[in-house]
CSV table of C-alpha atoms and ligand atoms in Angstrom, one decimal:
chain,number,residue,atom,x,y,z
O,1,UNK,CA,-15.4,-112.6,-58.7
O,2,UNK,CA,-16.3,-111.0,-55.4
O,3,UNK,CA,-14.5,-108.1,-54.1
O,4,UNK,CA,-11.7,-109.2,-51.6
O,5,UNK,CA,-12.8,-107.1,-48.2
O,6,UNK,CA,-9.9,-104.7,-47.5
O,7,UNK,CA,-7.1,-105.7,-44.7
O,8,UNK,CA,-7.4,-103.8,-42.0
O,9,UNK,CA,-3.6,-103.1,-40.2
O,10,UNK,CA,-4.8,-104.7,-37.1
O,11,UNK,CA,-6.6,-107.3,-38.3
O,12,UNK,CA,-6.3,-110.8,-35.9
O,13,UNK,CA,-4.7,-108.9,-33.3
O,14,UNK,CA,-5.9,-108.5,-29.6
O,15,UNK,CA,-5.8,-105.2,-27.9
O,16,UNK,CA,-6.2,-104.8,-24.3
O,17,UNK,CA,-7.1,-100.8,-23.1
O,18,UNK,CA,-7.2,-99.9,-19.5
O,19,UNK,CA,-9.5,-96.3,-19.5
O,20,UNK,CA,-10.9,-93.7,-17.1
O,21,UNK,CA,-10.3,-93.4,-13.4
O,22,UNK,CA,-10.8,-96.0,-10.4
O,23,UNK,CA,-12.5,-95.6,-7.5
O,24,UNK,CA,-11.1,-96.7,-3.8
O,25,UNK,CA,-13.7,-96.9,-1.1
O,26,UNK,CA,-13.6,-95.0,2.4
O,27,UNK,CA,-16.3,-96.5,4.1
O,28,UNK,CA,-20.2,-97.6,2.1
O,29,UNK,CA,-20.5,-94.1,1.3
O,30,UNK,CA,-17.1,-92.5,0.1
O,31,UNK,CA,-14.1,-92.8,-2.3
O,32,UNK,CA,-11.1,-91.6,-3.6
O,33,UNK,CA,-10.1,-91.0,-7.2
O,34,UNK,CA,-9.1,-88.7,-9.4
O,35,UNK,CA,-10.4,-86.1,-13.1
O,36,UNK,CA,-10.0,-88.8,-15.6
O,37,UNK,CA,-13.4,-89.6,-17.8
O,38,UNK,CA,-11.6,-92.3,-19.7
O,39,UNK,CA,-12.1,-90.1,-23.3
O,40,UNK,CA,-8.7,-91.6,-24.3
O,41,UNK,CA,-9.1,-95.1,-24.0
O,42,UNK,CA,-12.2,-95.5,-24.9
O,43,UNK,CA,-11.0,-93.4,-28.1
O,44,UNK,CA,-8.2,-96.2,-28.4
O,45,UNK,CA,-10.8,-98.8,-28.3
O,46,UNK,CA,-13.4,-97.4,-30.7
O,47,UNK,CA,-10.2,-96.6,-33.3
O,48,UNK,CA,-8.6,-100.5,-32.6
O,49,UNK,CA,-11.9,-102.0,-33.8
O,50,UNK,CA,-12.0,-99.4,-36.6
O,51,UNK,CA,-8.8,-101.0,-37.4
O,52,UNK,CA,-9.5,-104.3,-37.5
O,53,UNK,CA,-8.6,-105.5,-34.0
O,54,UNK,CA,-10.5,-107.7,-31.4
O,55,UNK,CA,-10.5,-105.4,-28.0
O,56,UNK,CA,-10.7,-105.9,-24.9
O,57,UNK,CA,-11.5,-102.5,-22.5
O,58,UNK,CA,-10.8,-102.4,-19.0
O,59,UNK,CA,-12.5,-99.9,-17.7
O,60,UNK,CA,-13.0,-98.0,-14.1
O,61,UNK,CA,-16.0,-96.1,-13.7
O,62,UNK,CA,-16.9,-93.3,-16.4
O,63,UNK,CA,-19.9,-91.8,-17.8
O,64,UNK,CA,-19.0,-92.8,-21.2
O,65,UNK,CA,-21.3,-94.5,-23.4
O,66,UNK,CA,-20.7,-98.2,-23.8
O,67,UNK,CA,-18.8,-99.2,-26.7
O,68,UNK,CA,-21.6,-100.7,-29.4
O,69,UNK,CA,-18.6,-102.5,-32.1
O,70,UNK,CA,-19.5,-106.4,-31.3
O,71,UNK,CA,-15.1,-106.9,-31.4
O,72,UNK,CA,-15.3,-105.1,-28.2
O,73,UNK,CA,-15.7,-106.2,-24.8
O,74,UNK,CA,-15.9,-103.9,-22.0
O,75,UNK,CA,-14.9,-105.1,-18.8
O,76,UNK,CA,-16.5,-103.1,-15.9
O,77,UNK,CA,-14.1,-102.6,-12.6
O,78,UNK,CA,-14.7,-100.2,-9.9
O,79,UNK,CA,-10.9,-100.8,-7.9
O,80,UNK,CA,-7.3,-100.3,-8.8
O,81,UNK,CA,-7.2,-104.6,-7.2
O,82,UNK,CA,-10.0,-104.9,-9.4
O,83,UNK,CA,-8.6,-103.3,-12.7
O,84,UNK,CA,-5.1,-105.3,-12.0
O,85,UNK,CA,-6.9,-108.5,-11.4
O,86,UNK,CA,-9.0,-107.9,-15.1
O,87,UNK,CA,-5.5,-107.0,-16.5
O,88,UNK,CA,-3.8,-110.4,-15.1
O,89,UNK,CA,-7.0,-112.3,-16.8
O,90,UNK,CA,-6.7,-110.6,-20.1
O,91,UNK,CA,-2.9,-110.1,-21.0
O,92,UNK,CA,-1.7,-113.1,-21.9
O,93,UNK,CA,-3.2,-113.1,-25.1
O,94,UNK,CA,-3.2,-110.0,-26.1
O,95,UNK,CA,-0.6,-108.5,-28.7
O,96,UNK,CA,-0.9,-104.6,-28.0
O,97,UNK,CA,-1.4,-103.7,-24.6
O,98,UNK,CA,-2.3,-99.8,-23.7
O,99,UNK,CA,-2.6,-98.4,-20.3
O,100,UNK,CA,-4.4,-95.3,-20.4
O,101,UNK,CA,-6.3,-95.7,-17.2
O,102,UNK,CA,-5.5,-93.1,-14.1
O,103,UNK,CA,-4.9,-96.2,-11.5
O,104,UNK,CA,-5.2,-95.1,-7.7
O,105,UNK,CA,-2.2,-95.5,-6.5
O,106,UNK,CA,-3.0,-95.6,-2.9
O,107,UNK,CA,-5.7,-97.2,-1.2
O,108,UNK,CA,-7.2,-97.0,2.0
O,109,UNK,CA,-5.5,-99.5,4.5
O,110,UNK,CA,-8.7,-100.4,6.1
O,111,UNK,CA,-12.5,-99.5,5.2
O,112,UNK,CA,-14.5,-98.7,7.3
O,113,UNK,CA,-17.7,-101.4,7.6
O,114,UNK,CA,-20.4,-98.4,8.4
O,115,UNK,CA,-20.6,-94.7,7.5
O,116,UNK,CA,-17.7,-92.5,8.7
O,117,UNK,CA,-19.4,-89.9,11.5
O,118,UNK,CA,-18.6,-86.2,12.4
O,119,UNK,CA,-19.7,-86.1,15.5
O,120,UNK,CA,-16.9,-85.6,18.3
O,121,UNK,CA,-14.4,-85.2,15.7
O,122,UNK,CA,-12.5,-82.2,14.6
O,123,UNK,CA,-9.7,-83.6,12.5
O,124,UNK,CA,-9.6,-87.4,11.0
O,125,UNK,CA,-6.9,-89.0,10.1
O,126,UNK,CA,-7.0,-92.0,7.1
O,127,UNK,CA,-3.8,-94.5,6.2
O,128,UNK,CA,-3.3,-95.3,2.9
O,129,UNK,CA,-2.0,-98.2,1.6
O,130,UNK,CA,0.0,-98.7,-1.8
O,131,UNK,CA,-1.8,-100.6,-5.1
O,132,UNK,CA,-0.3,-102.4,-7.1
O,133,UNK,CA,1.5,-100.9,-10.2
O,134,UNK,CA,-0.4,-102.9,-13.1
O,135,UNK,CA,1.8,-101.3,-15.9
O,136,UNK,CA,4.5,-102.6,-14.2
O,137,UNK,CA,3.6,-105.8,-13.7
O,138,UNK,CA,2.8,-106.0,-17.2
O,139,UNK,CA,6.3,-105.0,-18.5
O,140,UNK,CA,7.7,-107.7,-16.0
O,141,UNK,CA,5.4,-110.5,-17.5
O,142,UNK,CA,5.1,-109.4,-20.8
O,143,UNK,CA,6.5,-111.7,-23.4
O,144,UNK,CA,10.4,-111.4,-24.6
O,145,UNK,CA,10.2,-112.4,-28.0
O,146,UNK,CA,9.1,-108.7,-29.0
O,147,UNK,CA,5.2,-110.2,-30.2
O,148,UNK,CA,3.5,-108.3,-27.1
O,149,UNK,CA,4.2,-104.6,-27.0
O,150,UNK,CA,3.1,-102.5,-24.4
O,151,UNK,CA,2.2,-98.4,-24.0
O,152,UNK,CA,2.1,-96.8,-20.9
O,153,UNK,CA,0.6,-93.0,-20.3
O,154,UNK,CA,2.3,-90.5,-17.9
O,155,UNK,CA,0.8,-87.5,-17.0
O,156,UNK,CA,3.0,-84.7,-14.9
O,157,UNK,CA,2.8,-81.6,-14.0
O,158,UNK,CA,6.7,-80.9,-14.0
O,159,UNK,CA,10.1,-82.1,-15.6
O,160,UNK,CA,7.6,-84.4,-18.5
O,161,UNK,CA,11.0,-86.2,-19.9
O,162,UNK,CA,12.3,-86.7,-17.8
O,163,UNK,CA,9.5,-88.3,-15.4
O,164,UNK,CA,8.4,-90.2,-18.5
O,165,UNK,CA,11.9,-91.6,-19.7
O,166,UNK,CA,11.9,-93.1,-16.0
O,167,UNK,CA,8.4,-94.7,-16.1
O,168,UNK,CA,9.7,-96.0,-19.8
O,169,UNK,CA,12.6,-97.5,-18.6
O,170,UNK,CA,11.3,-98.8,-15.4
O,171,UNK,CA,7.7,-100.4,-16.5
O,172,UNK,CA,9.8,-101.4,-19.6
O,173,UNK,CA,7.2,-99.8,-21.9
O,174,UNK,CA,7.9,-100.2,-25.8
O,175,UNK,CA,6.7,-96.6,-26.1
O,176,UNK,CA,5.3,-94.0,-23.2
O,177,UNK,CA,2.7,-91.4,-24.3
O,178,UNK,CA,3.7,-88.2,-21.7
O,179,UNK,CA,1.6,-85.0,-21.4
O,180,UNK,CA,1.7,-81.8,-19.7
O,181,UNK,CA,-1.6,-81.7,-17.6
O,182,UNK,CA,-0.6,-77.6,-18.2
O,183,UNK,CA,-0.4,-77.5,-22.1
O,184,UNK,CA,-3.9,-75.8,-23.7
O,185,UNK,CA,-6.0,-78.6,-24.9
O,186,UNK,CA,-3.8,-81.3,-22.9
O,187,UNK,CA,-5.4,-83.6,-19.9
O,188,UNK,CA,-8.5,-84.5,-17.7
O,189,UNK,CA,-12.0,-84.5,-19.8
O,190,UNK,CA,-10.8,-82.3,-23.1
O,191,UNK,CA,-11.5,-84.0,-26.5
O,192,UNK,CA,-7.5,-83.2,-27.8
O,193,UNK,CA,-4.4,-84.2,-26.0
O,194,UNK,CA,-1.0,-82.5,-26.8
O,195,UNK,CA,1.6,-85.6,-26.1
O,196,UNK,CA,5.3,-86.5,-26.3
O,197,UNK,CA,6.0,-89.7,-27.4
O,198,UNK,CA,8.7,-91.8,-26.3
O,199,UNK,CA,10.2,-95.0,-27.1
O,200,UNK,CA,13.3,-96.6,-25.8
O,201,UNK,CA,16.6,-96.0,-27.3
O,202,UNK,CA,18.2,-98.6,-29.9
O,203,UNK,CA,20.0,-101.3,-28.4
O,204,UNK,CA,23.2,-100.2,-29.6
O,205,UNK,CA,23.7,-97.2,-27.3
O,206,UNK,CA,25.1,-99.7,-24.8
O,207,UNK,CA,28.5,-99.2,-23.4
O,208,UNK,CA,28.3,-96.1,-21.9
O,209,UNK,CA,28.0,-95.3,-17.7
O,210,UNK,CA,25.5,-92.8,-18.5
O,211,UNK,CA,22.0,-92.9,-18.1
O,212,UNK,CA,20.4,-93.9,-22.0
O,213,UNK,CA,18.2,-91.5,-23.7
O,214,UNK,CA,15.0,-92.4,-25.1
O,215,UNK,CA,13.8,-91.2,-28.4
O,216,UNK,CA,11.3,-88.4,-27.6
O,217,UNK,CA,9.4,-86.7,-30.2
O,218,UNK,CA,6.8,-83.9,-29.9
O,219,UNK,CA,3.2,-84.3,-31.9
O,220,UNK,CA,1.0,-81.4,-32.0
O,221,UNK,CA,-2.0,-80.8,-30.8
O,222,UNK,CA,-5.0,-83.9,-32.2
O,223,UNK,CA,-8.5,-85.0,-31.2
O,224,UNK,CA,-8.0,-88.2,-28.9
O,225,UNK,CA,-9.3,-90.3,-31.6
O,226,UNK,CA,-6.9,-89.2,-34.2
O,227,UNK,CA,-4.4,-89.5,-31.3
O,228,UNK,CA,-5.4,-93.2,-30.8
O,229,UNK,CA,-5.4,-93.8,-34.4
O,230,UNK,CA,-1.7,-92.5,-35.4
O,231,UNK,CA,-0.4,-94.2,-32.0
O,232,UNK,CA,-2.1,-97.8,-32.9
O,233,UNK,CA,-0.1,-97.5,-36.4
O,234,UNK,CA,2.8,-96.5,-35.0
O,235,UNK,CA,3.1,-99.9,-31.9
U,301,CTP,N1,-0.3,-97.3,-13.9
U,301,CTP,C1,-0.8,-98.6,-13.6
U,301,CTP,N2,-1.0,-98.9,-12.3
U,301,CTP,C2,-0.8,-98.1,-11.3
U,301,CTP,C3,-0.3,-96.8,-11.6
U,301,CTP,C4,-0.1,-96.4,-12.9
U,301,CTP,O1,-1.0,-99.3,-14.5
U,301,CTP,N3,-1.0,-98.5,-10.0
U,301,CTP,C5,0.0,-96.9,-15.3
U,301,CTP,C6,-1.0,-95.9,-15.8
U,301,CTP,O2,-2.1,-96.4,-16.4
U,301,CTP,C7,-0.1,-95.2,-16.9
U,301,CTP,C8,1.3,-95.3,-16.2
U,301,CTP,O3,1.3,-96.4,-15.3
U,301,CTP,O4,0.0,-95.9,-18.1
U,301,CTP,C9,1.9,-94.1,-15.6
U,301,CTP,O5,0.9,-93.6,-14.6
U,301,CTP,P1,1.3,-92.4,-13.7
U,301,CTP,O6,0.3,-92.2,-12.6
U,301,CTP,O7,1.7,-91.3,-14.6
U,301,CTP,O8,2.7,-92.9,-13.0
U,301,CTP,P2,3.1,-93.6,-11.7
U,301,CTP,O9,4.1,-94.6,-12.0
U,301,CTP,O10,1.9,-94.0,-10.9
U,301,CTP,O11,3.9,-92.4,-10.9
U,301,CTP,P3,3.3,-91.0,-10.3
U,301,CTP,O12,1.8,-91.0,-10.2
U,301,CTP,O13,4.0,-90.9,-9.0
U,301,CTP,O14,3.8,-89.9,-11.3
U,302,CA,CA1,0.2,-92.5,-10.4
């Protein structure tokens, strides 16, 4: 008889990645945004499929080259409106959801129609508007029976727990991956990420006033891939 074909661990689910950076316009000629060249999530995509899963990747503008595995689909999106708008299409059905994307999180109140001149100025001053937290939205919308479990990203520069417990808690993430944009071989464009993984703490730990503690546990330093792989067994 033929040779069953081997079970994959994600096999039949849906993963939906949000990767790289997005872009908020000025005026026709100029935006705002930020390092990230979407390495991570693009890593977590080509790793899903790898494992078996149907993908969908949301991504901002990188120079990455498009994904070629026919299980994904890669959603081009230029805005952090854009990008939350793709998210609010795509969510419903999926069963791991990963945020790795470096959302905008201002916006410029009003762009400008034409070009921005110089000329007669010697200072300019731009208002900027929030955007919409699409993690967050997601961990308000996300399904309660436990089937749709969600990973959010956090990168600081200071106080990593604790900033990252607080985005855990209140995107109501099933696990946040933090990292120290400081730690050697950690952040923007670098093939290896040094991470601290946190998950919310069991639902016992109840009673108490205090503030509850999230399981945090350091990994060492790994490729993004492998990264992406051991995170994707692990939600
Ligand atoms: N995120 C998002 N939408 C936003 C801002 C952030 O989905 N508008 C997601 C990111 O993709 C990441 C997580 O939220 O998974 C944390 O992003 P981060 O920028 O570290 O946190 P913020 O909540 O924006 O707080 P701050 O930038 O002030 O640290
Ligand atoms: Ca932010």
């Amino acid at each position: 008889s033929p040779t069953s074909p081997e079970t994959k661990p994600l096999d039949g689910l849906h993963v939906l990645i949000t990767a790289g950076p997005t872009q908020e316009p000025l005026d026709p000629v100029r935006f705002l945004t930020n390092h990230s060249t979407g390495k991570m999530g693009y890593g977590f995509a080509h790793e899903a499929a790898a494992l078996g899963a149907t993908v969908t990747l949301i991504s901002g503008p990188v120079s990455l080259p498009e994904p070629g595995e026919p299980t994904i689909e890669t959603v081009h999106v230029t805005t952090a409106q854009q990008m939350f708008e793709a998210v609010q299409q795509a969510y419903e059905s999926a069963d791991i959801i990963v945020m790795t994307a470096a959302v905008g999180d201002f916006r410029v109140s009003e762009v400008a129609g034409e070009k921005i001149k110089k000329a007669g100025r010697s200072s300019i001053q731009i208002e900027l508007v929030s955007n919409p937290d699409i993690l967050a939205w997601v961990g308000a919308h996300k399904r309660t029976d436990g089937s749709q479990v969600l990973c959010g990203f956090a990168m600081e520069t200071q106080h990593l727990i604790e900033n990252a417990a607080k985005k855990l808690a209140s995107k109501h993430c099933d696990m946040l991956v933090a990292n120290n944009l400081r730690d050697a071989g950690a952040g923007f464009g670098t093939d290896t990420n040094v991470v601290t993984v946190l998950t919310p703490a069991p639902a016992d730990a109840s009673d108490s006033q205090a503030p509850i503690q999230p399981r945090v546990e350091k990994w060492q330093k790994m490729g993004k891939t492998e990264l992406a792989h051991q995170l994707l067994l692990r939600l």
